[in-house]
mmCIF file of C-alpha atoms in Angstrom:
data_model
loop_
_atom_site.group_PDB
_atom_site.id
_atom_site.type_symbol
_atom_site.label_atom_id
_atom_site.label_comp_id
_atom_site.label_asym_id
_atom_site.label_seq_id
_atom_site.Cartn_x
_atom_site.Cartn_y
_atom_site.Cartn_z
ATOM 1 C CA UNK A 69 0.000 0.000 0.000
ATOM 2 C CA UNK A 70 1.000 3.592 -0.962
ATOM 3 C CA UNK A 71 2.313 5.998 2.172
ATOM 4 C CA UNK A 72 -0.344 7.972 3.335
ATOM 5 C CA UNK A 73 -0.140 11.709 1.995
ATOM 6 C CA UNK A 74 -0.862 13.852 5.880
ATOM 7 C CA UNK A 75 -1.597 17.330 5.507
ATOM 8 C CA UNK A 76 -2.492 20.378 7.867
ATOM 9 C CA UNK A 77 -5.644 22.245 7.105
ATOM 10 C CA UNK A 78 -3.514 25.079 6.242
ATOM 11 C CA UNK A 79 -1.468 23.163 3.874
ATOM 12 C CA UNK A 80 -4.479 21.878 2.056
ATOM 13 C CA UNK A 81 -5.704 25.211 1.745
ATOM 14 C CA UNK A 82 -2.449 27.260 0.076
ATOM 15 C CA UNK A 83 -1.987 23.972 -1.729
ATOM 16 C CA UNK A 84 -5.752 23.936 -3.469
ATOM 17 C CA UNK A 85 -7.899 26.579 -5.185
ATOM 18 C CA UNK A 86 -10.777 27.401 -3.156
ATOM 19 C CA UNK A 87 -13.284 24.914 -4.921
ATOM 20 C CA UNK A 88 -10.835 21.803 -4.553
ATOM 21 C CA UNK A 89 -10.329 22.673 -0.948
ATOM 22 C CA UNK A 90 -14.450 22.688 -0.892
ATOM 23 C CA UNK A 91 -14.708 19.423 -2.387
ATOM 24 C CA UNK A 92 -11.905 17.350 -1.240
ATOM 25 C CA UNK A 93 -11.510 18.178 2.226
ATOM 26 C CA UNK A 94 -14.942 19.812 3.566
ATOM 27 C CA UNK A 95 -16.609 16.957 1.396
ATOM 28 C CA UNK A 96 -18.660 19.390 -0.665
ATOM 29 C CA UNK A 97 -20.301 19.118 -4.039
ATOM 30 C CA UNK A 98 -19.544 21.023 -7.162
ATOM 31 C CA UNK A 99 -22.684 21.870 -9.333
ATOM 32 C CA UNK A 100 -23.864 19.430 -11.665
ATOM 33 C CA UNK A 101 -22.809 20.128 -15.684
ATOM 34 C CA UNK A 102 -20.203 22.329 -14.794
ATOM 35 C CA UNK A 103 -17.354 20.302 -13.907
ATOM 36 C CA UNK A 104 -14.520 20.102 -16.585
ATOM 37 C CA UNK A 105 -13.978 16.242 -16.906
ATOM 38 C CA UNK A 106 -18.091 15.610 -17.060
ATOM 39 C CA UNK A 107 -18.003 15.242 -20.581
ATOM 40 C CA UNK A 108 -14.311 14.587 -21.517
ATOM 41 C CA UNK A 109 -13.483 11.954 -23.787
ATOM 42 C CA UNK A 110 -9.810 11.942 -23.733
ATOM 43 C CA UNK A 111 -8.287 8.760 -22.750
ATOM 44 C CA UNK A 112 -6.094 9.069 -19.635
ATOM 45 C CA UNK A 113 -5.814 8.067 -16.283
ATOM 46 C CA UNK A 114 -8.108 10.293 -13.751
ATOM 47 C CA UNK A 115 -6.143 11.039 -10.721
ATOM 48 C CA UNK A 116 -6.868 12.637 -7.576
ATOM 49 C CA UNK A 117 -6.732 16.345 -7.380
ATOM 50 C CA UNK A 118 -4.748 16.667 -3.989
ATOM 51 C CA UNK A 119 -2.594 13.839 -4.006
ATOM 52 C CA UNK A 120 -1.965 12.753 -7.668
ATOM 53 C CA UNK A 121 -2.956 8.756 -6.231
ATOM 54 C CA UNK A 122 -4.232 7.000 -9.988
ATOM 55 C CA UNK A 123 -8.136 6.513 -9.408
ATOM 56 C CA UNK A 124 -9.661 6.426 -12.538
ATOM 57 C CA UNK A 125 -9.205 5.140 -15.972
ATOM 58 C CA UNK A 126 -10.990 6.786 -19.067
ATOM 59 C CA UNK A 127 -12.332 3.180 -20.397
ATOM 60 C CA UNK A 128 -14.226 3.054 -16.886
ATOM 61 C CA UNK A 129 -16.182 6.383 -17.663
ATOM 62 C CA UNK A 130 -19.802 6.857 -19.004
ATOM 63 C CA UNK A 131 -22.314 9.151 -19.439
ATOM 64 C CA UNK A 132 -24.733 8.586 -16.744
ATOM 65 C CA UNK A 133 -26.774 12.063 -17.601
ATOM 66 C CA UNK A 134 -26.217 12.793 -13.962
ATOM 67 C CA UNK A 135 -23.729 16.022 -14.507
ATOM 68 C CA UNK A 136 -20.926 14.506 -12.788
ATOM 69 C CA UNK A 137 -17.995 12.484 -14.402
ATOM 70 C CA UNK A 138 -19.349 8.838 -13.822
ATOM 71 C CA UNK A 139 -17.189 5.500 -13.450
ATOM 72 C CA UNK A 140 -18.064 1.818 -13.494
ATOM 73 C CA UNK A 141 -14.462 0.931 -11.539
ATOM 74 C CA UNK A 142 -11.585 2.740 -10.118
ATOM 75 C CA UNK A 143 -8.089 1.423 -11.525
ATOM 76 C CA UNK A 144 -7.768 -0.611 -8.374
ATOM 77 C CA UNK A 145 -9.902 -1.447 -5.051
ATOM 78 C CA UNK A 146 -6.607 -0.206 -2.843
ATOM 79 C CA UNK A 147 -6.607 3.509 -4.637
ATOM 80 C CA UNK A 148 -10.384 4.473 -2.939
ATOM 81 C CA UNK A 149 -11.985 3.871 -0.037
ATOM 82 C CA UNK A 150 -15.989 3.783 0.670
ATOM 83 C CA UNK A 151 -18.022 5.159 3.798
ATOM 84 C CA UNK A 152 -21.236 5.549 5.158
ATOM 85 C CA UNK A 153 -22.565 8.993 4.254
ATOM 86 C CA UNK A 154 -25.994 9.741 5.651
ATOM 87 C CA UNK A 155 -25.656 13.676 5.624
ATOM 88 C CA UNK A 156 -28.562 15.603 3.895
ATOM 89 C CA UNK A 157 -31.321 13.052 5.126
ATOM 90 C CA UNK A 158 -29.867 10.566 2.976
ATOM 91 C CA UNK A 159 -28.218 7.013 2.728
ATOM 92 C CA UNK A 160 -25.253 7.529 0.333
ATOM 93 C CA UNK A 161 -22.050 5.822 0.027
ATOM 94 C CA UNK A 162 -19.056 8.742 0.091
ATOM 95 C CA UNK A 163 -15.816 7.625 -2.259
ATOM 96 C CA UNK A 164 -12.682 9.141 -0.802
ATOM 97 C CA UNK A 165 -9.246 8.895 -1.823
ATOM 98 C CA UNK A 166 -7.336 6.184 -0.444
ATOM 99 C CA UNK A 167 -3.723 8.275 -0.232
ATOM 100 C CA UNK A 168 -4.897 11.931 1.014
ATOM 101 C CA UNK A 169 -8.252 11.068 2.467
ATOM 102 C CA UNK A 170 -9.924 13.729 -0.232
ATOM 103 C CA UNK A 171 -13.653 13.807 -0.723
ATOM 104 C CA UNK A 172 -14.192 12.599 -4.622
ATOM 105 C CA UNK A 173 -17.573 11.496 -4.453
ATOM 106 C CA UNK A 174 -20.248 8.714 -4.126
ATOM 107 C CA UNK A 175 -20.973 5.571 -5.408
ATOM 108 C CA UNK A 176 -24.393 3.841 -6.301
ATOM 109 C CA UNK A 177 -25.868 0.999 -6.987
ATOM 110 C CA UNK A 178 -26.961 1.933 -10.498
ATOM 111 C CA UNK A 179 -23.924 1.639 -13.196
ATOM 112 C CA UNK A 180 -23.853 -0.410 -16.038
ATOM 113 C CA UNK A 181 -21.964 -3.798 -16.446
ATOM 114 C CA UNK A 182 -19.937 -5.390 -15.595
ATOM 115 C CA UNK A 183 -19.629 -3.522 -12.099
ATOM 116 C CA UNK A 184 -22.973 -2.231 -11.735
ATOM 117 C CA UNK A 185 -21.773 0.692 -10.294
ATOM 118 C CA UNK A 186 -21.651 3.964 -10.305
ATOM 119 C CA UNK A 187 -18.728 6.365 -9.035
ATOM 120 C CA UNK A 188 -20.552 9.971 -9.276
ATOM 121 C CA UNK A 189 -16.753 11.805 -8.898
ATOM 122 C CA UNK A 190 -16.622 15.827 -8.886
ATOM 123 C CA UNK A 191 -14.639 17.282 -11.761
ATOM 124 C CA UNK A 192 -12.530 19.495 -9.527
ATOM 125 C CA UNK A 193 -11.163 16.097 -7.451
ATOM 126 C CA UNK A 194 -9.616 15.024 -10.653
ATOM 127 C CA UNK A 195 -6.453 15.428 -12.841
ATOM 128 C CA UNK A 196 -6.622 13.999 -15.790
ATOM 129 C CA UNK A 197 -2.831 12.841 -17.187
ATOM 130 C CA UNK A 198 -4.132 12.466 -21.407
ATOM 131 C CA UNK A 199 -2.969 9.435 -23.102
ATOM 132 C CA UNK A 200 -1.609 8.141 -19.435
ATOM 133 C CA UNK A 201 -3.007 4.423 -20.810
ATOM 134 C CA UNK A 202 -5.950 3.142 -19.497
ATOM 135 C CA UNK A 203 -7.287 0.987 -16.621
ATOM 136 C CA UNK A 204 -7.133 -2.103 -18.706
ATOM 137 C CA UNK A 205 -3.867 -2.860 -18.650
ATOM 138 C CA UNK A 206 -3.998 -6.529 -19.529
#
């Protein structure tokens, strides 16, 4: 397993612009259909925004018409970690980044195959490295 990436408040905050520091460590929400990546179609590897850990792989993305950059998989279980997230008087599942801790998004029950899942990740959590290969490696 990667070394943890540990971080004071204040270096998250000189470190991000004001919406990553939102999103990835106050766990907010960017508005839907405004993110940059929500309807990219480069092929890359999606990484997170704080820490540079590999989440994502552009072969794993969809549209899902939800406004948010959507994923059936991340590159690898190790790179994100799931939680209970019952804020908002609701029964969500929040996606964080297994390095840096950092707030990407959630994850439903509701993707296509083969996963059936969906990982509903905010724009501004992601770096996209273009032409980085893909998640299918094999």
């Amino acid at each position: 397993m990667e070394a943890r990436v540990e971080k004071t408040d204040e270096q998250w905050r000189e470190e991000l612009t004001p919406e990553q520091y939102e999103v990835l460590r106050r766990h907010g929400t960017e508005a839907p259909f405004t993110g940059k990546y929500t309807f990219s179609k480069e092929d890359g590897i999606y990484r997170c925004g704080a820490c540079g850990n590999e989440l994502f792989g552009s072969d794993a993305k969809f549209d899902s018409g939800t406004g948010w950059p959507s994923f059936w998989d991340p590159i690898a279980d190790e790179k994100v970690q799931t939680r209970p997230d019952n804020s908002l008087f609701m029964r969500r599942t929040e996606v964080v980044c297994a390095r840096c801790g950092g707030h990407l998004g959630h994850v439903f029950e509701d993707g296509p195959r083969p996963t059936g899942q969906r990982y509903c990740i905010n724009s501004c959590a992601l770096e996209l490295d273009e032409g980085e290969g893909s998640s299918d490696a094999s």
